[in-house]
XYZ file of C-alpha atoms in Angstrom:
665
model
C 155.667 155.809 145.664
C 153.818 155.922 141.541
C 152.774 159.031 139.721
C 149.464 159.317 138.072
C 150.673 160.362 134.161
C 147.087 162.087 133.583
C 148.505 164.815 136.514
C 151.503 165.178 135.854
C 150.221 166.261 132.246
C 148.351 168.359 133.611
C 150.476 170.129 135.820
C 153.071 170.646 133.275
C 150.857 172.217 130.465
C 149.110 174.482 133.612
C 152.973 175.818 134.074
C 153.204 176.689 130.608
C 150.951 179.302 131.120
C 152.962 181.279 133.944
C 156.447 180.841 132.404
C 156.492 183.720 131.127
C 155.209 186.219 133.654
C 157.189 184.739 136.903
C 160.190 182.604 138.078
C 159.041 178.910 137.660
C 160.994 176.403 139.812
C 160.829 172.949 138.344
C 159.423 170.748 140.504
C 157.520 167.040 140.134
C 154.406 166.880 142.532
C 153.772 163.562 143.269
C 150.109 162.212 142.498
C 147.194 161.647 144.621
C 148.099 158.037 146.515
C 145.167 155.886 146.280
C 142.563 156.323 149.341
C 143.670 154.771 152.677
C 142.254 150.912 152.818
C 141.695 151.377 149.056
C 141.541 147.334 147.450
C 142.379 148.662 143.806
C 140.134 146.631 142.427
C 140.356 146.422 138.474
C 139.348 143.934 135.944
C 141.977 143.106 133.677
C 141.486 143.635 129.661
C 142.366 139.753 128.920
C 138.659 138.942 129.652
C 136.691 138.293 126.656
C 134.893 140.411 125.051
C 132.682 138.928 122.964
C 131.196 134.804 123.340
C 130.098 132.864 120.255
C 128.627 130.060 121.530
C 127.431 126.196 119.896
C 123.431 125.591 120.710
C 124.754 123.084 122.875
C 127.274 124.646 125.283
C 126.745 125.796 128.513
C 125.106 128.672 129.237
C 127.573 130.690 131.483
C 130.402 132.800 130.874
C 133.473 133.324 132.910
C 135.177 136.814 133.987
C 138.251 137.219 136.373
C 138.293 140.545 138.546
C 141.458 142.032 140.432
C 142.840 143.718 143.224
C 146.170 145.291 143.748
C 146.342 144.044 147.167
C 147.068 140.876 148.716
C 145.970 141.360 152.195
C 142.943 139.983 154.093
C 139.698 139.020 152.389
C 136.622 141.515 151.211
C 133.584 141.224 149.366
C 133.422 143.355 146.116
C 129.690 145.153 145.332
C 129.522 144.399 141.316
C 127.022 147.513 139.377
C 125.772 146.099 136.926
C 125.581 149.102 133.985
C 123.621 147.062 130.876
C 121.651 144.032 131.295
C 120.215 142.942 127.485
C 116.783 141.755 128.874
C 118.161 140.984 132.359
C 119.080 137.719 130.408
C 122.361 137.217 132.423
C 122.419 136.741 136.283
C 125.418 138.225 137.701
C 126.323 137.796 141.408
C 125.612 140.525 143.911
C 129.389 140.213 144.549
C 132.300 138.878 144.565
C 134.776 137.913 147.819
C 138.167 137.879 147.880
C 140.148 134.986 150.456
C 143.213 136.562 151.947
C 146.034 136.196 149.919
C 143.987 136.090 146.805
C 144.399 138.696 143.807
C 142.688 137.417 140.690
C 139.376 135.455 141.720
C 136.765 133.615 138.050
C 133.610 134.028 138.696
C 130.630 132.448 137.283
C 127.691 134.439 134.777
C 124.519 132.652 133.360
C 122.242 133.135 131.209
C 119.016 130.562 131.167
C 116.876 132.128 129.043
C 119.549 133.574 126.397
C 117.801 132.868 122.182
C 119.628 131.947 119.216
C 120.781 134.124 117.191
C 120.526 137.359 118.798
C 123.629 139.085 120.528
C 123.313 140.240 124.290
C 125.503 143.151 125.544
C 126.480 143.446 129.260
C 128.455 146.430 131.503
C 129.906 145.235 134.848
C 131.214 148.069 137.545
C 133.260 148.186 140.406
C 133.063 151.855 142.801
C 133.706 153.088 145.507
C 137.244 154.548 147.574
C 137.243 151.629 149.360
C 137.154 148.929 146.342
C 138.902 151.733 143.761
C 142.214 153.373 142.840
C 140.850 156.390 140.667
C 144.356 157.662 139.816
C 144.896 153.636 138.552
C 145.126 152.813 134.979
C 143.333 150.057 135.522
C 139.993 150.173 134.482
C 137.006 149.295 137.266
C 134.531 147.958 134.549
C 133.986 145.524 131.978
C 132.328 145.252 128.675
C 131.154 141.721 126.992
C 128.445 140.408 124.394
C 127.063 136.826 124.295
C 125.574 135.068 120.918
C 124.389 131.945 120.926
C 124.602 130.995 117.453
C 121.143 129.915 116.071
C 121.546 127.737 112.910
C 119.230 128.062 110.738
C 119.380 124.091 108.052
C 119.036 125.052 104.952
C 116.802 123.454 102.602
C 119.049 122.703 99.995
C 122.709 120.810 100.570
C 125.865 122.082 98.693
C 127.957 120.645 96.847
C 130.851 120.605 97.535
C 134.384 119.769 95.728
C 137.345 118.786 97.523
C 141.132 119.558 96.752
C 142.671 118.379 100.105
C 142.301 114.387 100.846
C 142.010 113.541 96.990
C 145.357 114.870 96.463
C 146.651 113.946 99.497
C 145.960 110.332 97.975
C 146.288 111.032 94.759
C 142.416 109.614 93.920
C 140.375 111.430 91.350
C 139.045 114.656 92.531
C 134.280 114.331 91.907
C 131.767 116.831 93.622
C 130.161 115.716 95.874
C 126.322 117.127 98.174
C 126.952 118.229 102.244
C 123.953 119.334 104.311
C 124.747 122.295 105.221
C 123.632 124.585 108.412
C 123.563 128.253 108.454
C 124.882 130.979 111.107
C 124.084 134.421 110.739
C 126.901 136.130 112.815
C 126.718 140.488 112.512
C 129.498 140.713 110.419
C 129.786 137.734 109.118
C 127.890 134.119 108.229
C 128.710 130.616 108.940
C 127.989 127.856 107.316
C 129.003 123.807 108.696
C 128.940 120.722 106.807
C 127.882 117.180 109.190
C 129.776 114.581 108.549
C 130.292 115.877 105.240
C 133.320 112.655 104.127
C 130.586 110.161 105.593
C 131.226 107.048 102.750
C 128.748 107.510 99.802
C 125.901 105.429 98.997
C 127.127 102.662 96.496
C 127.989 99.214 96.896
C 130.581 96.059 97.544
C 131.979 94.856 94.619
C 133.422 91.801 95.936
C 136.441 93.588 98.761
C 135.725 97.177 97.374
C 133.385 99.473 97.622
C 131.988 100.969 94.720
C 129.835 104.378 94.896
C 127.576 105.394 92.674
C 126.871 109.130 91.820
C 122.874 110.590 90.776
C 122.564 111.427 87.113
C 124.553 114.857 87.836
C 127.988 113.186 88.255
C 127.420 113.627 92.474
C 127.500 111.895 95.347
C 125.985 112.494 98.365
C 129.129 111.232 100.527
C 132.766 111.029 99.820
C 133.859 108.221 97.256
C 136.811 107.408 98.254
C 134.967 106.679 102.527
C 133.998 103.289 103.045
C 131.230 101.680 105.162
C 133.430 101.277 108.622
C 135.866 103.820 107.934
C 134.322 107.216 109.808
C 133.859 107.394 113.897
C 129.875 107.291 113.644
C 130.375 107.951 118.183
C 129.672 111.325 117.279
C 128.735 114.113 114.935
C 131.750 115.876 112.708
C 131.491 119.049 111.026
C 133.423 121.302 108.758
C 132.641 124.987 109.421
C 133.221 127.775 107.775
C 133.243 131.568 108.043
C 132.537 134.525 105.139
C 133.763 137.600 106.915
C 131.704 139.856 104.561
C 128.354 141.089 106.523
C 125.847 140.283 103.145
C 127.293 136.927 102.345
C 127.909 137.478 98.834
C 131.379 138.138 98.196
C 134.511 138.007 100.427
C 137.677 136.173 102.790
C 136.226 132.550 103.116
C 138.346 130.909 106.623
C 137.957 127.260 107.181
C 138.375 125.997 111.199
C 140.784 123.842 112.123
C 138.602 120.334 112.919
C 138.846 116.947 112.238
C 137.380 114.966 109.383
C 135.827 111.706 111.728
C 137.694 109.515 109.183
C 140.393 107.308 109.907
C 142.820 105.293 107.525
C 145.868 103.075 108.319
C 147.395 105.922 109.858
C 144.857 107.865 112.591
C 142.275 110.904 111.929
C 141.907 113.552 109.154
C 142.225 116.760 110.100
C 141.928 119.996 108.113
C 141.658 123.717 107.685
C 142.832 127.151 106.630
C 146.038 127.526 106.968
C 146.160 131.322 107.942
C 144.892 132.248 110.651
C 145.170 127.794 111.783
C 149.505 127.289 111.172
C 150.422 130.797 109.452
C 150.682 134.179 109.843
C 151.680 134.589 106.597
C 148.498 135.697 104.529
C 150.562 136.547 101.388
C 152.050 132.599 101.024
C 148.606 131.018 102.295
C 145.394 132.633 100.974
C 141.851 132.490 102.994
C 138.952 131.026 100.685
C 137.497 133.948 98.653
C 133.580 133.771 97.874
C 132.337 135.019 94.119
C 129.372 134.189 92.051
C 128.253 131.072 94.441
C 131.180 129.670 94.646
C 133.510 129.438 97.134
C 137.312 128.635 96.167
C 140.287 127.722 98.599
C 142.985 127.912 95.987
C 146.086 126.139 96.260
C 148.561 126.727 99.164
C 145.316 127.855 101.350
C 143.968 124.582 103.170
C 146.142 121.695 105.349
C 145.314 118.051 105.609
C 147.631 115.985 108.033
C 146.876 112.309 109.549
C 147.426 111.710 113.502
C 150.189 109.519 112.761
C 151.650 109.942 110.225
C 154.992 112.267 109.772
C 154.121 113.601 113.412
C 150.737 115.078 112.559
C 152.497 117.329 110.588
C 150.003 119.328 107.910
C 151.211 119.021 104.458
C 150.191 122.183 101.718
C 147.420 121.191 99.487
C 148.320 122.166 96.105
C 144.612 121.737 94.281
C 142.005 124.043 94.870
C 138.558 123.222 97.100
C 135.633 124.353 95.513
C 131.802 124.585 97.297
C 128.945 125.869 95.161
C 126.260 127.334 97.384
C 123.591 125.298 95.081
C 123.625 122.872 92.795
C 123.031 125.348 89.907
C 125.930 127.520 90.933
C 128.107 123.702 90.322
C 125.792 123.354 86.897
C 126.889 126.775 85.729
C 130.561 126.944 86.331
C 130.850 123.021 85.431
C 129.460 123.870 82.295
C 132.209 126.546 80.761
C 135.485 124.485 80.086
C 137.937 125.561 81.665
C 140.086 122.223 80.574
C 139.531 120.268 78.352
C 140.958 117.835 79.539
C 138.572 116.646 82.433
C 135.542 117.072 80.028
C 133.743 113.446 79.004
C 134.696 111.951 76.206
C 132.859 108.918 73.588
C 134.883 107.266 71.644
C 134.451 107.475 67.706
C 135.039 103.740 66.597
C 136.890 104.314 63.523
C 139.431 101.044 61.699
C 142.261 103.684 61.160
C 143.495 106.564 63.216
C 146.730 107.384 62.887
C 148.711 110.572 63.797
C 151.970 111.810 61.687
C 153.080 114.596 63.981
C 155.925 117.062 62.444
C 157.130 118.280 65.817
C 158.169 115.001 66.746
C 159.049 113.781 63.281
C 157.078 110.381 64.593
C 154.175 108.599 63.550
C 151.742 106.853 65.545
C 148.197 104.862 66.404
C 145.858 106.812 67.660
C 141.768 107.157 68.841
C 139.363 110.358 68.081
C 136.466 111.373 70.918
C 133.618 113.740 71.050
C 132.646 115.652 74.136
C 129.449 114.328 75.690
C 127.049 117.761 75.434
C 126.953 118.642 79.157
C 124.287 121.693 77.915
C 121.958 120.099 75.255
C 119.631 122.462 75.442
C 121.737 125.566 74.693
C 122.880 126.083 71.010
C 126.431 127.707 72.344
C 127.372 124.889 74.449
C 130.943 124.516 74.658
C 130.757 121.018 74.629
C 129.361 121.249 70.725
C 131.295 119.920 68.331
C 134.577 119.297 70.680
C 136.786 116.426 69.721
C 139.477 115.256 71.307
C 142.786 112.858 71.065
C 143.416 111.348 74.028
C 146.840 110.933 75.421
C 148.290 112.801 72.529
C 152.230 113.383 73.458
C 152.900 112.951 76.988
C 151.822 112.719 80.265
C 147.965 111.592 79.577
C 147.148 115.286 77.997
C 145.322 115.484 74.696
C 144.706 117.975 72.082
C 140.634 119.269 71.879
C 139.590 120.752 68.930
C 135.882 121.849 67.069
C 135.299 121.184 64.023
C 133.211 123.771 63.313
C 131.440 123.681 59.753
C 133.009 121.979 56.859
C 136.581 121.982 56.583
C 136.813 124.762 59.413
C 138.010 123.655 62.562
C 139.076 125.753 65.410
C 141.342 125.090 68.266
C 141.776 126.778 71.886
C 144.315 128.242 73.042
C 147.282 127.378 76.032
C 146.062 123.353 75.989
C 149.123 121.709 78.089
C 150.607 118.749 76.503
C 152.320 117.161 79.379
C 155.419 117.119 76.872
C 158.144 119.114 77.952
C 161.287 120.964 76.375
C 164.434 121.782 78.384
C 162.764 121.162 81.482
C 160.004 123.809 80.772
C 156.507 122.269 79.995
C 154.778 122.543 76.603
C 151.429 124.428 75.146
C 149.760 124.200 72.272
C 147.457 126.781 70.466
C 146.565 127.523 67.456
C 148.946 128.765 64.076
C 148.806 132.045 62.614
C 151.015 130.659 60.407
C 149.594 127.234 59.387
C 145.883 126.825 58.189
C 143.816 123.384 60.187
C 141.328 122.476 57.938
C 139.475 118.845 57.238
C 139.210 117.107 53.838
C 138.324 113.447 52.652
C 140.816 112.290 50.690
C 140.487 109.819 47.333
C 140.324 106.436 49.833
C 137.893 108.133 51.683
C 139.943 109.164 54.449
C 139.108 112.135 56.973
C 142.160 113.673 57.381
C 142.625 116.497 60.349
C 145.186 119.047 59.056
C 146.177 121.027 61.998
C 148.231 124.022 62.632
C 149.581 124.671 65.919
C 151.867 126.631 67.923
C 154.160 124.546 69.724
C 155.191 126.955 73.242
C 156.078 127.684 77.109
C 153.451 129.079 78.813
C 155.032 132.622 79.130
C 154.605 132.720 75.601
C 157.813 131.964 74.191
C 157.710 129.274 70.614
C 158.940 126.646 70.271
C 157.600 126.233 66.531
C 154.746 125.822 63.926
C 154.037 122.915 63.037
C 151.172 121.024 60.895
C 150.076 118.059 62.685
C 147.452 115.365 61.186
C 145.499 112.808 62.088
C 143.652 110.312 60.081
C 140.361 108.526 60.307
C 138.227 106.013 58.831
C 135.660 104.458 59.946
C 136.398 101.002 57.633
C 139.660 99.835 56.562
C 141.433 101.271 53.689
C 142.613 98.619 51.151
C 145.186 99.210 48.101
C 145.728 97.856 45.317
C 148.420 96.466 43.293
C 147.812 99.218 41.279
C 147.934 101.655 43.671
C 151.907 101.147 44.244
C 153.119 101.482 40.745
C 154.144 104.648 39.544
C 157.009 107.288 39.863
C 158.336 107.456 44.084
C 161.140 109.632 45.447
C 163.195 107.295 47.621
C 164.737 108.675 51.304
C 166.659 106.758 54.236
C 169.342 106.750 55.969
C 172.803 106.158 55.228
C 174.398 103.040 57.181
C 178.048 104.153 55.780
C 178.210 107.781 57.048
C 176.326 108.479 53.418
C 173.216 112.077 52.805
C 170.138 110.845 53.233
C 168.811 109.409 50.131
C 167.138 111.388 47.748
C 166.495 108.882 45.026
C 163.849 108.620 41.784
C 163.035 104.896 42.183
C 159.966 103.426 40.033
C 157.414 100.489 40.539
C 155.650 98.941 37.271
C 154.371 95.579 36.712
C 156.683 91.814 37.215
C 157.317 89.526 34.449
C 156.005 86.990 36.981
C 151.572 87.333 38.317
C 151.381 88.702 41.380
C 154.764 90.562 41.497
C 156.603 94.295 41.036
C 159.643 95.449 39.904
C 161.529 98.436 41.028
C 164.374 99.995 39.325
C 166.543 103.212 39.869
C 168.168 101.999 42.895
C 171.562 101.976 42.897
C 173.343 98.694 41.828
C 170.481 96.869 42.099
C 168.844 97.035 38.407
C 165.116 95.571 39.096
C 164.235 94.712 42.664
C 161.377 92.040 43.135
C 158.756 92.786 45.150
C 155.593 90.214 46.043
C 152.176 92.216 46.846
C 149.841 90.384 49.566
C 146.306 91.098 47.925
C 144.993 90.104 51.614
C 146.670 92.584 53.505
C 147.421 95.517 50.660
C 151.190 94.987 51.552
C 155.067 94.313 49.630
C 157.436 92.163 50.499
C 160.841 92.538 49.136
C 162.301 89.342 50.691
C 166.307 88.976 50.517
C 167.388 87.991 46.759
C 170.395 87.555 44.283
C 170.566 90.618 41.779
C 171.465 91.083 38.362
C 175.119 91.389 37.843
C 176.052 95.154 37.750
C 178.666 95.611 34.688
C 181.371 98.263 34.910
C 183.443 98.953 32.489
C 185.061 95.388 31.466
C 184.251 94.108 34.795
C 180.573 92.513 35.903
C 179.962 92.669 39.218
C 178.158 89.999 41.533
C 175.186 91.540 43.392
C 173.167 90.751 46.356
C 170.282 92.824 48.517
C 170.328 91.646 51.986
C 167.489 93.406 53.934
C 168.820 95.571 57.138
C 167.073 97.237 59.801
C 169.830 99.539 61.037
C 171.832 97.358 62.800
C 171.737 93.623 61.044
C 171.595 92.560 57.867
C 168.954 89.195 57.114
C 169.269 86.720 54.889
C 165.579 85.712 54.986
C 163.569 88.290 56.686
C 161.667 90.289 53.464
C 160.672 94.057 54.070
C 157.299 94.506 54.018
C 156.081 97.837 53.222
C 152.434 99.434 53.321
C 151.075 102.974 52.273
C 150.879 104.930 55.485
C 147.617 107.693 55.531
C 150.554 110.480 54.082
C 150.162 108.042 50.846
C 154.053 107.531 51.112
C 155.485 103.669 51.011
C 156.235 102.890 54.287
C 158.220 99.807 56.702
C 155.183 98.180 58.325
C 154.962 98.445 62.050
C 155.439 94.730 62.144
C 158.416 94.102 59.585
C 161.286 94.081 61.807
C 164.317 95.487 58.771
C 162.978 99.174 57.996
C 166.165 99.086 54.871
C 167.933 97.010 52.516
C 172.396 95.989 51.893
C 173.701 95.511 48.559
C 176.506 93.176 48.801
C 179.417 92.322 46.524
C 182.003 89.732 46.262
C 183.718 90.720 44.105
C 184.379 94.481 44.772
C 184.642 92.587 48.589
C 182.253 93.514 50.550
C 179.130 96.014 51.227
C 178.867 98.408 48.275
C 175.698 100.390 49.639
C 172.407 100.298 51.394
C 169.531 102.287 53.601
C 167.482 101.865 56.803
C 164.270 103.722 57.339
C 163.531 103.905 53.534
C 160.565 105.688 52.466
C 158.650 105.990 48.967
C 157.054 109.079 48.183
C 154.588 109.154 45.229
C 155.583 111.947 42.608
C 153.653 113.538 40.415
C 155.350 112.012 36.455
C 158.213 109.434 35.917
C 161.201 110.515 35.408
C 162.128 110.765 31.561
C 165.421 108.544 32.019
C 167.110 107.449 34.959
C 170.780 108.937 35.186
C 173.291 106.098 35.975
C 176.140 108.024 38.154
C 179.576 106.667 37.440
C 180.221 104.489 40.355
C 183.506 103.299 42.044
C 182.730 100.320 43.242
C 184.579 99.898 46.645
C 183.242 97.824 50.016
C 182.967 99.824 52.979
C 181.930 99.393 56.634
C 178.883 100.009 58.163
C 178.878 102.849 60.320
C 177.085 102.247 63.920
C 174.695 104.334 64.822
C 172.908 104.442 68.089
C 169.720 104.876 67.585
C 167.414 106.744 70.075
C 163.998 105.441 71.228
C 162.237 107.814 72.081
C 161.121 110.893 70.152
C 162.906 113.573 69.435
C 161.130 116.981 68.658
C 162.161 119.711 66.648
C 161.782 122.533 68.470
C 164.220 125.527 68.685
C 163.557 128.845 70.514
C 162.282 131.569 68.965
C 160.103 134.595 70.147
C 157.065 135.423 71.956
C 153.399 135.033 70.781
C 152.267 138.286 70.482
C 149.255 137.420 72.860
C 148.411 134.593 75.095
C 146.476 133.202 78.159
C 149.419 132.333 81.389
C 148.068 129.551 83.308
C 149.772 129.687 86.881
C 151.478 126.701 88.380
C 151.075 124.801 90.727
C 153.021 124.604 93.899
C 155.110 122.326 95.251
C 153.373 120.429 98.658
C 155.973 121.894 101.954
C 155.332 120.417 105.501
C 154.166 122.266 108.676
């Protein structure tokens, strides 16, 4: 026998009132049984409490009524206790056939308007149908809303990070036509055919989409004509869970895009609520200041015939700007200096000397195109950029604020790594950044940079130098005359060179004499007016006399591994004012050989002549011990070697979020 829990609880409570006054016998009294012949009719809790229907959906809903008795057929009268505006057409009774315990029945609402919530409550009454002691309920309540979509006059701006990242194409903005529905506890937007082909033209076999003056496309630029199924409309639907619609969480329904490539139809949507219930790992989108942001790991993308239709987590955010004005306002503030549009400044001289990497390379400079010209405080004004400077396609941005003043933005990614961690640069507190013009008319940018990890760990402070000149720089023969310090790398395992030398006029026209090189007497160089360079050819030198012995000396050119009998060492002034081997020169140094001594006696590769202020008053000749020596093989790396080391942390820093890896559901 089935006992009614409420009835037993009542008996127990009543018994406690008398437990202290009389003897009490512990007995369980069964609940009253159902009336004889009662069908035990009820409405299951599985009935849907809320119906939100699209305008084109059928104007009907289906509910279920059940009974506990299965034998016999019976008609059950339906009582309508609530029917907003008498909008619902409800059957007067529901029939159960013999053996039937569950019956689905249909309710229609043919005159229901869009955007109105209609409430309905149905009940069953009478001892013949309802067991008053059962835990089931003899009534059902539900609400129906036909969504009222209203077309907005102005499109939104959609910046896709799903499709674009999945295929590795550029992320660009596009207009989307919008319909809006107010649903009481939320606001819903839908975009019709968001990924349709953008306007453009065929260029050969390629479709080239064309944006408007603001760089915004009227469709998805990567979709070509014929790649979208036009047999129906495809809707991207998002819902903002906030009554005001000005802030809150945003959900994107799972949906097909209508675009099909070689692996079938594309689909996207929110991960949370569609594929996972882990909100901490897969967040919803957010609305703030007129911008909907679906952050990394919030959306997925899949193709029907790729990886079994598995969903890939998108590691790049997607943005939806509620107005074009919101898009323009948000994008006028620079978040990533690598995404700004720049215009290259042409010039004959562009050279970057890196103290951080101990290397020199050709480099271009560009100036930002002002996206906010009417704003005197625009982030784009006086913004300059050295593109693809260190690695990974990342550049360095800086502001030329006033004459001689440079401002470097914080936490710029370099694209390079040290010890497998990404390197960032920020303005150095130790090295001042400046701009000056040297005697040759070259603009010299000294950029004091702190190299560091994302967490602020410092790798070093370096003065990085960029040289720019609109016109080519010419050096006369007289520029090469003077006192210099020669440096270079020994192939014999000796310390690097640090030798005072003097360059003077040669005895023949167009020549220069280099004195101070060990064992060499005067080394003759030739000046080329057309190139503003000097060349040192392999040559027989004056004998070197030590005691009573005269040693023959011959200079060969040298590249650090091989020596040459005919290739000259060609040298030029670099932008730092030092004389260095030109990029076209195969040799970078020299070797000196004496047959009398029995072989090689001295030499260096990677030589450089750095000017000094005054000529040495006297050249000290060391007491040479002339012996032949073997060359030491040194393996040179083609990759630049950094001068970084792990130091302390910066006192203040701004951290950038890392992009998570893609995973597959």
